[in-house]
Short mmCIF file of C-alpha atoms and ligand atoms in Angstrom, two decimals:
data_model
loop_
_atom_site.label_atom_id
_atom_site.label_comp_id
_atom_site.label_asym_id
_atom_site.label_seq_id
_atom_site.Cartn_x
_atom_site.Cartn_y
_atom_site.Cartn_z
CA UNK N 1 0.00 0.00 0.00
CA UNK N 2 1.20 3.49 -0.85
CA UNK N 3 2.47 5.65 2.05
CA UNK N 4 0.51 8.87 2.14
CA UNK N 5 0.99 11.89 4.36
CA UNK N 6 -0.89 15.18 4.56
CA UNK N 7 1.35 16.92 2.02
CA UNK N 8 1.20 14.19 -0.60
CA UNK N 9 -0.38 15.62 -3.73
CA UNK N 10 -2.46 13.22 -5.81
CA UNK N 11 -4.36 13.27 -9.08
CA UNK N 12 -6.17 10.88 -11.41
CA UNK N 13 -3.78 8.76 -13.48
CA UNK N 14 -3.62 10.09 -17.05
CA UNK N 15 -4.99 6.81 -18.43
CA UNK N 16 -7.65 6.20 -15.77
CA UNK N 17 -10.94 5.09 -17.31
CA UNK N 18 -14.13 5.85 -15.39
CA UNK N 19 -17.76 6.81 -15.82
CA UNK N 20 -20.17 8.91 -13.83
CA UNK N 21 -23.86 8.20 -14.25
CA UNK N 22 -26.22 10.18 -12.07
CA UNK N 23 -24.49 10.15 -8.73
CA UNK N 24 -22.67 6.87 -9.29
CA UNK N 25 -19.04 6.48 -10.24
CA UNK N 26 -17.63 3.31 -11.78
CA UNK N 27 -13.90 2.80 -12.32
CA UNK N 28 -12.41 0.32 -14.73
CA UNK N 29 -9.10 -1.45 -14.55
CA UNK N 30 -8.88 -2.44 -18.22
CA UNK N 31 -6.01 -4.89 -17.77
CA UNK N 32 -8.24 -7.22 -15.72
CA UNK N 33 -11.50 -5.93 -17.16
CA UNK N 34 -12.73 -5.29 -13.62
CA UNK N 35 -15.37 -2.71 -12.74
CA UNK N 36 -15.26 -1.00 -9.35
CA UNK N 37 -18.58 0.53 -8.35
CA UNK N 38 -17.88 3.24 -5.75
CA UNK N 39 -20.09 4.01 -2.79
CA UNK N 40 -21.06 7.58 -1.99
CA UNK N 41 -17.98 8.57 0.06
CA UNK N 42 -15.44 6.76 -2.15
CA UNK N 43 -17.07 8.41 -5.15
CA UNK N 44 -16.61 11.84 -3.56
CA UNK N 45 -12.99 11.03 -2.70
CA UNK N 46 -12.47 9.96 -6.33
CA UNK N 47 -13.84 13.30 -7.54
CA UNK N 48 -11.59 15.19 -5.15
CA UNK N 49 -8.61 13.24 -6.53
CA UNK N 50 -9.18 14.85 -9.95
CA UNK N 51 -6.53 17.07 -8.50
CA UNK N 52 -3.85 17.85 -8.20
CA UNK N 53 -4.90 17.99 -4.54
CA UNK N 54 -3.13 17.36 -1.27
CA UNK N 55 -4.36 14.61 1.02
CA UNK N 56 -4.90 17.27 3.67
CA UNK N 57 -7.23 19.30 1.46
CA UNK N 58 -9.23 16.18 0.57
CA UNK N 59 -9.55 15.21 4.24
CA UNK N 60 -10.72 18.77 5.04
CA UNK N 61 -13.51 18.51 2.52
CA UNK N 62 -14.62 15.01 3.54
CA UNK N 63 -14.65 16.05 7.22
CA UNK N 64 -16.81 19.06 6.44
CA UNK N 65 -19.16 17.46 3.91
CA UNK N 66 -19.87 14.26 5.85
CA UNK N 67 -19.69 15.80 9.34
CA UNK N 68 -17.42 13.07 10.68
CA UNK N 69 -14.47 13.28 13.06
CA UNK N 70 -11.36 14.41 11.30
CA UNK N 71 -9.33 11.41 12.42
CA UNK N 72 -11.88 8.99 10.99
CA UNK N 73 -12.15 10.97 7.74
CA UNK N 74 -8.35 11.03 7.45
CA UNK N 75 -7.94 7.29 7.84
CA UNK N 76 -10.82 6.47 5.45
CA UNK N 77 -9.53 8.93 2.87
CA UNK N 78 -6.00 7.52 3.02
CA UNK N 79 -7.23 3.93 2.76
CA UNK N 80 -9.43 4.76 -0.22
CA UNK N 81 -6.75 6.72 -2.07
CA UNK N 82 -4.20 3.97 -1.39
CA UNK N 83 -6.57 1.52 -3.02
CA UNK N 84 -6.98 3.80 -6.05
CA UNK N 85 -3.19 4.03 -6.25
CA UNK N 86 -2.74 0.27 -6.00
CA UNK N 87 -5.14 -0.08 -8.93
CA UNK N 88 -3.06 2.43 -10.89
CA UNK N 89 -5.97 4.88 -11.09
CA UNK N 90 -4.46 7.68 -8.98
CA UNK N 91 -0.86 8.85 -8.94
CA UNK N 92 1.16 11.35 -6.98
CA UNK N 93 1.35 14.65 -8.81
CA UNK Y 1 -27.29 5.38 1.35
CA UNK Y 2 -29.26 4.88 -1.86
CA UNK Y 3 -28.90 1.51 -3.53
CA UNK Y 4 -26.50 1.33 -6.46
CA UNK Y 5 -28.45 1.10 -9.71
CA UNK Y 6 -25.39 -0.17 -11.57
CA UNK Y 7 -24.68 -2.90 -9.01
CA UNK Y 8 -28.28 -4.01 -8.99
CA UNK Y 9 -28.24 -4.23 -12.80
CA UNK Y 10 -25.02 -6.23 -12.78
CA UNK Y 11 -26.24 -8.54 -10.04
CA UNK Y 12 -29.61 -9.15 -11.69
CA UNK Y 13 -28.16 -11.86 -13.92
CA UNK Y 14 -28.88 -15.45 -13.03
CA UNK Y 15 -25.86 -17.22 -11.61
CA UNK Y 16 -24.25 -19.89 -13.82
CA UNK Y 17 -26.01 -18.62 -16.92
CA UNK Y 18 -24.28 -16.65 -19.66
CA UNK Y 19 -25.22 -12.96 -19.65
CA UNK Y 20 -24.37 -10.20 -22.12
CA UNK Y 21 -21.49 -7.94 -21.14
CA UNK Y 22 -20.50 -6.35 -24.46
CA UNK Y 23 -22.27 -5.16 -27.58
CA UNK Y 24 -20.30 -4.72 -30.79
CA UNK Y 25 -21.68 -1.75 -32.65
CA UNK Y 26 -20.97 -1.77 -36.39
CA UNK Y 27 -21.58 1.91 -37.03
CA UNK Y 28 -21.10 1.64 -40.79
CA UNK Y 29 -19.88 -0.77 -43.44
CA UNK Y 30 -18.42 2.11 -45.43
CA UNK Y 31 -14.65 2.10 -45.60
CA UNK Y 32 -12.04 4.34 -47.18
CA UNK Y 33 -9.54 1.48 -47.64
CA UNK Y 34 -9.78 -1.58 -49.89
CA UNK Y 35 -7.93 -4.28 -47.99
CA UNK Y 36 -7.54 -7.43 -50.05
CA UNK Y 37 -8.42 -9.74 -47.14
CA UNK Y 38 -11.51 -7.87 -45.87
CA UNK Y 39 -14.66 -9.98 -45.43
CA UNK Y 40 -17.00 -7.00 -45.87
CA UNK Y 41 -17.90 -5.45 -49.16
CA UNK Y 42 -17.91 -1.75 -49.88
CA UNK Y 43 -21.33 -0.42 -49.08
CA UNK Y 44 -22.58 3.07 -49.73
CA UNK Y 45 -24.06 3.43 -46.28
CA UNK Y 46 -27.69 2.77 -47.18
CA UNK Y 47 -30.13 2.20 -44.38
CA UNK Y 48 -27.70 2.95 -41.53
CA UNK Y 49 -29.17 3.44 -38.07
CA UNK Y 50 -29.27 7.10 -37.11
CA UNK Y 51 -27.44 8.46 -34.08
CA UNK Y 52 -30.75 8.57 -32.18
CA UNK Y 53 -31.42 4.93 -33.01
CA UNK Y 54 -27.96 3.98 -31.70
CA UNK Y 55 -28.59 5.92 -28.50
CA UNK Y 56 -31.82 3.97 -28.07
CA UNK Y 57 -29.87 0.71 -28.55
CA UNK Y 58 -27.32 1.82 -25.94
CA UNK Y 59 -30.07 2.67 -23.49
CA UNK Y 60 -31.40 -0.84 -23.95
CA UNK Y 61 -27.87 -2.13 -23.27
CA UNK Y 62 -27.85 -0.41 -19.91
CA UNK Y 63 -31.20 -1.91 -19.00
CA UNK Y 64 -29.72 -5.33 -19.76
CA UNK Y 65 -26.68 -4.66 -17.56
CA UNK Y 66 -24.32 -4.40 -20.55
CA UNK Y 67 -21.50 -2.01 -19.64
CA UNK Y 68 -19.15 -2.37 -22.63
CA UNK Y 69 -19.51 -1.25 -26.23
CA UNK Y 70 -17.07 -1.88 -29.08
CA UNK Y 71 -17.51 0.70 -31.84
CA UNK Y 72 -16.42 -0.83 -35.11
CA UNK Y 73 -17.08 -0.76 -38.87
CA UNK Y 74 -16.26 -0.66 -41.77
CA UNK Y 75 -14.38 2.43 -40.72
CA UNK Y 76 -16.28 3.83 -37.76
CA UNK Y 77 -14.78 7.34 -38.06
CA UNK Y 78 -16.23 7.84 -41.55
CA UNK Y 79 -19.52 8.65 -39.87
CA UNK Y 80 -19.53 12.32 -38.96
CA UNK Y 81 -21.56 11.57 -35.81
CA UNK Y 82 -19.39 8.76 -34.39
CA UNK Y 83 -17.84 10.97 -31.72
CA UNK Y 84 -21.20 12.35 -30.67
CA UNK Y 85 -22.64 8.80 -30.44
CA UNK Y 86 -19.67 7.87 -28.23
CA UNK Y 87 -20.31 11.03 -26.21
CA UNK Y 88 -23.85 9.84 -25.55
CA UNK Y 89 -22.46 6.42 -24.55
CA UNK Y 90 -20.23 8.16 -22.03
CA UNK Y 91 -23.12 10.17 -20.61
CA UNK Y 92 -25.04 6.92 -20.19
CA UNK Y 93 -22.11 5.53 -18.19
CA UNK Y 94 -21.03 2.95 -20.77
CA UNK Y 95 -17.40 1.97 -21.30
CA UNK Y 96 -16.29 1.65 -24.90
CA UNK Y 97 -13.40 1.06 -27.22
CA UNK Y 98 -12.95 1.71 -30.93
CA UNK Y 99 -11.69 -0.40 -33.80
CA UNK Y 100 -10.42 1.67 -36.68
CA UNK Y 101 -7.90 1.86 -39.50
CA UNK Y 102 -6.69 5.14 -38.00
CA UNK Y 103 -6.79 7.16 -41.20
CA UNK Y 104 -9.47 9.59 -39.98
CA UNK Y 105 -7.92 10.25 -36.56
CA UNK Y 106 -6.31 13.67 -36.73
CA UNK Y 107 -5.31 15.95 -33.86
CA UNK Y 108 -8.87 17.20 -33.28
CA UNK Y 109 -10.32 13.70 -33.21
CA UNK Y 110 -7.54 12.59 -30.85
CA UNK Y 111 -8.32 15.51 -28.51
CA UNK Y 112 -12.00 14.63 -28.54
CA UNK Y 113 -11.17 10.96 -27.91
CA UNK Y 114 -9.12 12.00 -24.89
CA UNK Y 115 -12.20 13.76 -23.51
CA UNK Y 116 -14.37 10.73 -24.27
CA UNK Y 117 -12.09 8.47 -22.21
CA UNK Y 118 -12.29 5.19 -24.20
CA UNK Y 119 -10.85 2.03 -22.67
CA UNK Y 120 -8.72 1.56 -25.79
CA UNK Y 121 -8.37 2.33 -29.47
CA UNK Y 122 -7.49 -0.66 -31.64
CA UNK Y 123 -5.85 0.23 -34.93
CA UNK Y 124 -5.25 -2.17 -37.78
CA UNK Y 125 -1.84 -2.29 -39.41
CA UNK Y 126 -1.02 -4.69 -42.22
CA UNK Y 127 2.74 -4.27 -42.31
CA UNK Y 128 5.74 -2.59 -40.72
CA UNK Y 129 6.47 -0.38 -43.73
CA UNK Y 130 4.36 1.97 -45.89
CA UNK Y 131 5.04 -0.20 -48.93
CA UNK Y 132 3.69 -3.37 -47.34
CA UNK Y 133 0.75 -1.82 -45.47
CA UNK Y 134 -0.38 0.50 -48.27
CA UNK Y 135 0.00 -2.31 -50.81
CA UNK Y 136 -2.50 -4.43 -48.86
CA UNK Y 137 -4.92 -1.59 -48.01
CA UNK Y 138 -4.78 -0.25 -51.57
CA UNK Y 139 -4.40 3.25 -50.21
CA UNK Y 140 -1.11 5.19 -50.38
CA UNK Y 141 -0.46 7.12 -47.17
CA UNK Y 142 -2.65 4.87 -45.00
CA UNK Y 143 0.32 3.47 -43.04
CA UNK Y 144 1.63 6.89 -42.11
CA UNK Y 145 -1.83 8.01 -41.03
CA UNK Y 146 -2.36 4.89 -38.90
CA UNK Y 147 0.97 5.34 -37.14
CA UNK Y 148 0.41 9.07 -36.66
CA UNK Y 149 -2.97 8.24 -35.10
CA UNK Y 150 -1.31 5.71 -32.77
CA UNK Y 151 1.29 8.28 -31.68
CA UNK Y 152 -1.28 11.02 -31.08
CA UNK Y 153 -3.44 8.71 -28.99
CA UNK Y 154 -0.50 7.39 -26.97
CA UNK Y 155 0.70 10.95 -26.34
CA UNK Y 156 -2.72 11.57 -24.82
CA UNK Y 157 -2.35 8.50 -22.56
CA UNK Y 158 -5.03 6.56 -24.41
CA UNK Y 159 -4.36 2.82 -24.56
CA UNK Y 160 -3.64 1.64 -28.10
CA UNK Y 161 -3.50 -1.84 -29.56
CA UNK Y 162 -2.14 -2.47 -33.04
CA UNK Y 163 -3.87 -5.45 -34.58
CA UNK Y 164 -3.04 -7.29 -37.74
CA UNK Y 165 -4.63 -10.00 -39.82
CA UNK Y 166 -1.80 -12.33 -40.76
CA UNK Y 167 -1.95 -13.22 -44.45
CA UNK Y 168 0.35 -14.63 -47.06
CA UNK Y 169 1.52 -11.14 -47.94
CA UNK Y 170 2.61 -10.02 -44.45
CA UNK Y 171 3.37 -13.04 -42.23
CA UNK Y 172 7.11 -12.49 -42.51
CA UNK Y 173 6.69 -9.03 -40.99
CA UNK Y 174 4.72 -10.00 -37.90
CA UNK Y 175 7.70 -9.83 -35.55
CA UNK Y 176 8.70 -6.44 -37.01
CA UNK Y 177 5.13 -5.20 -36.46
CA UNK Y 178 5.30 -6.46 -32.89
CA UNK Y 179 8.56 -4.55 -32.32
CA UNK Y 180 7.03 -1.45 -33.87
CA UNK Y 181 3.99 -1.64 -31.56
CA UNK Y 182 6.00 -2.38 -28.44
CA UNK Y 183 8.49 0.35 -29.29
CA UNK Y 184 5.66 2.88 -29.27
CA UNK Y 185 4.13 1.57 -26.05
CA UNK Y 186 1.16 -0.08 -27.78
CA UNK Y 187 -0.11 -3.63 -27.36
CA UNK Y 188 0.01 -5.96 -30.37
CA UNK Y 189 -2.23 -8.75 -31.56
CA UNK Y 190 -1.76 -10.85 -34.70
CA UNK Y 191 -4.70 -12.95 -35.90
CA UNK Y 192 -4.29 -15.55 -38.66
CA UNK Y 193 -8.04 -16.07 -39.18
CA UNK Y 194 -9.12 -14.85 -42.61
CA UNK Y 195 -12.86 -15.04 -43.21
CA UNK Y 196 -14.40 -15.67 -46.62
CA UNK Y 197 -16.19 -12.65 -48.09
CA UNK Y 198 -19.58 -12.18 -46.46
CA UNK Y 199 -21.16 -11.66 -49.85
CA UNK Y 200 -19.36 -14.59 -51.45
CA UNK Y 201 -16.18 -12.87 -52.69
CA UNK Y 202 -13.23 -15.29 -53.04
CA UNK Y 203 -10.50 -12.67 -52.69
CA UNK Y 204 -10.10 -12.85 -48.88
CA UNK Y 205 -9.62 -16.63 -48.92
CA UNK Y 206 -6.93 -16.36 -51.58
CA UNK Y 207 -4.95 -14.10 -49.19
CA UNK Y 208 -4.58 -16.82 -46.56
CA UNK Y 209 -1.17 -18.23 -45.67
CA UNK Y 210 -0.53 -21.62 -47.27
CA UNK Y 211 0.37 -24.57 -45.03
CA UNK Y 212 4.08 -23.87 -45.07
CA UNK Y 213 3.65 -20.19 -44.33
CA UNK Y 214 1.23 -20.88 -41.50
CA UNK Y 215 3.69 -23.42 -40.09
CA UNK Y 216 6.50 -20.85 -40.08
CA UNK Y 217 4.23 -18.22 -38.55
CA UNK Y 218 3.03 -20.63 -35.84
CA UNK Y 219 6.65 -21.51 -35.03
CA UNK Y 220 7.63 -17.86 -34.76
CA UNK Y 221 4.74 -17.34 -32.34
CA UNK Y 222 5.86 -20.34 -30.27
CA UNK Y 223 2.59 -22.20 -30.84
CA UNK Y 224 4.53 -25.48 -30.99
CA UNK Y 225 5.66 -25.09 -27.41
CA UNK Y 226 3.93 -27.09 -24.70
CA UNK Y 227 2.18 -24.91 -22.14
CA UNK Y 228 4.02 -24.17 -18.92
CA UNK Y 229 3.09 -26.56 -16.08
CA UNK Y 230 1.00 -24.02 -14.26
CA UNK Y 231 -0.94 -22.89 -17.34
CA UNK Y 232 -1.49 -26.50 -18.42
CA UNK Y 233 -2.83 -27.42 -14.98
CA UNK Y 234 -5.15 -24.43 -14.95
CA UNK Y 235 -6.54 -25.33 -18.36
CA UNK Y 236 -6.88 -29.01 -17.48
CA UNK Y 237 -8.95 -27.98 -14.51
CA UNK Y 238 -11.20 -25.63 -16.47
CA UNK Y 239 -11.34 -27.53 -19.66
CA UNK Y 240 -13.70 -30.19 -20.70
CA UNK Y 241 -14.55 -31.31 -24.21
CA UNK Y 242 -17.90 -29.59 -23.66
CA UNK Y 243 -16.32 -26.26 -22.93
CA UNK Y 244 -13.28 -26.17 -25.11
CA UNK Y 245 -14.80 -25.03 -28.37
CA UNK Y 246 -17.27 -22.55 -26.97
CA UNK Y 247 -16.57 -18.86 -27.58
CA UNK Y 248 -18.06 -15.69 -26.12
CA UNK Y 249 -20.33 -14.89 -29.08
CA UNK Y 250 -24.06 -15.18 -28.28
CA UNK Y 251 -23.08 -15.97 -24.70
CA UNK Y 252 -21.36 -12.83 -23.44
CA UNK Y 253 -21.17 -10.67 -26.56
CA UNK Y 254 -23.22 -9.92 -29.61
CA UNK Y 255 -23.30 -7.48 -32.47
CA UNK Y 256 -25.62 -5.02 -34.17
CA UNK Y 257 -24.93 -4.27 -37.84
CA UNK Y 258 -25.24 -0.80 -39.42
CA UNK Y 259 -28.85 -1.49 -40.47
CA UNK Y 260 -29.89 -2.84 -37.07
CA UNK Y 261 -29.58 -6.56 -37.70
CA UNK Y 262 -28.51 -8.49 -34.62
CA UNK Y 263 -25.91 -11.24 -35.11
CA UNK Y 264 -23.78 -13.22 -32.61
CA UNK Y 265 -20.41 -11.77 -33.65
CA UNK Y 266 -18.86 -9.59 -36.34
CA UNK Y 267 -17.49 -12.86 -37.76
CA UNK Y 268 -20.58 -15.01 -37.05
CA UNK Y 269 -23.28 -13.44 -39.11
CA UNK Y 270 -26.38 -15.53 -38.39
CA UNK Y 271 -29.36 -13.14 -38.57
CA UNK Y 272 -31.16 -13.15 -35.20
CA UNK Y 273 -33.56 -10.22 -35.56
CA UNK Y 274 -33.56 -6.49 -36.16
CA UNK Y 275 -33.65 -3.83 -33.48
CA UNK Y 276 -36.00 -1.79 -35.65
CA UNK Y 277 -38.60 -4.51 -35.09
CA UNK Y 278 -37.80 -5.97 -31.67
CA UNK Y 279 -36.01 -4.91 -28.52
CA UNK Y 280 -32.44 -5.99 -27.91
CA UNK Y 281 -33.59 -8.07 -24.96
CA UNK Y 282 -36.27 -9.85 -27.00
CA UNK Y 283 -33.68 -10.76 -29.60
CA UNK Y 284 -31.14 -11.88 -26.97
CA UNK Y 285 -33.69 -14.05 -25.21
CA UNK Y 286 -35.46 -15.29 -28.33
CA UNK Y 287 -34.55 -17.77 -31.06
CA UNK Y 288 -32.19 -18.31 -32.76
CA UNK Y 289 -29.83 -16.48 -30.34
CA UNK Y 290 -30.95 -18.46 -27.27
CA UNK Y 291 -30.49 -21.74 -29.14
CA UNK Y 292 -27.00 -20.81 -30.33
CA UNK Y 293 -26.11 -20.03 -26.73
CA UNK Y 294 -27.06 -23.52 -25.57
CA UNK Y 295 -25.02 -25.50 -28.06
CA UNK Y 296 -22.17 -27.59 -26.74
CA UNK Y 297 -19.57 -29.71 -28.47
CA UNK Y 298 -21.99 -32.64 -28.15
CA UNK Y 299 -24.14 -30.92 -30.78
CA UNK Y 300 -21.19 -30.67 -33.19
CA UNK Y 301 -21.10 -33.91 -35.17
CA UNK Y 302 -17.66 -33.32 -36.72
CA UNK Y 303 -15.96 -31.90 -33.65
CA UNK Y 304 -17.08 -34.14 -30.80
CA UNK Y 305 -14.41 -36.75 -30.36
CA UNK Y 306 -12.01 -34.91 -32.68
CA UNK Y 307 -8.38 -35.72 -31.85
CA UNK Y 308 -7.30 -32.21 -32.71
CA UNK Y 309 -9.80 -30.56 -30.43
CA UNK Y 310 -7.29 -29.38 -27.85
CA UNK Y 311 -5.28 -27.53 -30.51
CA UNK Y 312 -8.34 -26.05 -32.21
CA UNK Y 313 -9.62 -22.51 -31.88
CA UNK Y 314 -12.79 -23.31 -33.76
CA UNK Y 315 -14.81 -20.30 -34.86
CA UNK Y 316 -18.51 -21.05 -35.32
CA UNK Y 317 -18.71 -18.03 -37.61
CA UNK Y 318 -16.17 -19.56 -39.94
CA UNK Y 319 -18.04 -22.88 -39.91
CA UNK Y 320 -21.24 -20.97 -40.75
CA UNK Y 321 -19.58 -19.09 -43.60
CA UNK Y 322 -18.10 -22.25 -45.06
CA UNK Y 323 -21.10 -24.58 -44.88
CA UNK Y 324 -24.11 -22.54 -43.77
CA UNK Y 325 -24.15 -24.60 -40.55
CA UNK Y 326 -22.49 -23.24 -37.38
CA UNK Y 327 -22.36 -26.72 -35.87
CA UNK Y 328 -20.21 -28.35 -38.52
CA UNK Y 329 -16.42 -28.25 -38.61
CA UNK Y 330 -14.60 -25.42 -40.30
CA UNK Y 331 -12.15 -26.68 -42.89
CA UNK Y 332 -9.89 -23.70 -42.20
CA UNK Y 333 -9.86 -24.36 -38.45
CA UNK Y 334 -9.16 -28.06 -39.14
CA UNK Y 335 -6.22 -27.08 -41.35
CA UNK Y 336 -4.69 -24.82 -38.69
CA UNK Y 337 -5.26 -27.34 -35.89
CA UNK Y 338 -3.64 -30.10 -37.96
CA UNK Y 339 -0.52 -27.99 -38.49
CA UNK Y 340 -0.25 -26.91 -34.87
CA UNK Y 341 -0.76 -30.43 -33.61
CA UNK Y 342 1.92 -31.70 -36.01
CA UNK Y 343 4.39 -29.04 -34.83
CA UNK Y 344 3.75 -29.97 -31.23
CA UNK Y 345 4.27 -33.65 -31.97
CA UNK Y 346 7.62 -32.89 -33.65
CA UNK Y 347 8.61 -30.81 -30.66
CA UNK Y 348 7.80 -33.49 -28.10
CA UNK Y 349 10.91 -35.06 -26.54
S1 LIG T 401 -14.64 -17.67 -32.26
FE1 LIG T 401 -15.51 -16.62 -34.06
S2 LIG T 401 -17.65 -16.28 -33.52
FE2 LIG T 401 -16.59 -16.76 -31.63
S3 LIG T 401 -16.04 -14.74 -30.78
FE3 LIG T 401 -14.29 -15.47 -31.98
S4 LIG T 401 -14.58 -14.57 -34.01
FE4 LIG T 401 -16.56 -14.42 -32.94
S1 LIG T 402 -10.07 -29.55 -35.90
FE1 LIG T 402 -11.92 -29.41 -37.20
S2 LIG T 402 -13.19 -31.15 -36.58
FE2 LIG T 402 -11.61 -30.87 -35.01
S3 LIG T 402 -12.56 -29.57 -33.45
FE3 LIG T 402 -11.51 -28.20 -34.87
S4 LIG T 402 -13.04 -27.63 -36.41
FE4 LIG T 402 -13.83 -29.42 -35.33
#
């Protein structure tokens, strides 16, 4: 898993393939032909990764928009972005 | 949280039953090249579905849980509305790739494709030099345009695959084409299957490699090599005579032609209905598509019990073109399987 700190700046990978229909976001990893249907929060984190954006700024927005404790938002955001990075869909800017 | 519409569509399929995942969309049969091996015939574009009709088809795809579209032709980019049809596909949330000869992809088209976010663009090349490629396509300058298209797309971080049909005229250049593709950062796929002309033309068949050429090509691709232990074990586990010869057409994929006819595959052109008269779902669930889906090797009188079966990549479309019966053997597949099996036997310690 990728190591992320507050200052890490991330963005969508140049070749990331995804779709947004209504409020739903679906990511594709073409190499395996796998679809990843995102839930509401992951979908918002994905949008915020359009970037370039720092992890800190994304955590700020998630904390405010979902009215959750910052610590919880920070750990969820990092986990989600690490997963996007492992799939090759987000890179550091 | 609201329930995911996409997940519920995807999960609505019955377990253990084939379900459609991809629709091949033949936007047009018009083409600006005249490849000697092409199975389609030049067609002036009569009776093509309009953009609105294609959007309706794609909406029906979504309702069936189909998430992938392959836009193909003819040459798909000869239609002036191809990009806007793809734009509507994107708005609907569909993933898509294109198959093209690359000659119509200029900088503006490449920019628009970047915005449309396709999974891939597959471009056909027929050689590693302008002389070879243009000689086969009958169109001077087509090689340069195809390669320029590939470069522009790759520069925009769009995945590109260079595909070639391997024929008597270009088999010696397959490895050079592979190096060309890999050198650019594109994938490469050679395919030795040459279909007879859909409308009875003999020219495509006369382009095929003869036995000796196919043998050399198969050797250069390493098709005489036994599978690695792991791969062999995996296949042995999956494989059964019932499953071996069954492809994705009519089971996981199907095709709509430019005039709305529904067929199992671009190369398996059994008419199954027309979307101007029936819905996509009705055609998928009705006959003859449902019957084609149920066939197994037990229904194939020539193939069941065939000793070459494990080396055969039987195409039901080819069998249909050759004899009018998808269940019979294909002489061309038999020929290739015989050669591969012979090479393997010679290679055995
Ligand atoms: S084997 Fe033939 S019919 Fe089946 S998917 Fe391949 S080309 Fe189409
Ligand atoms: S080699 Fe011929 S008869 Fe044997 S499985 Fe293939 S198509 Fe059928």
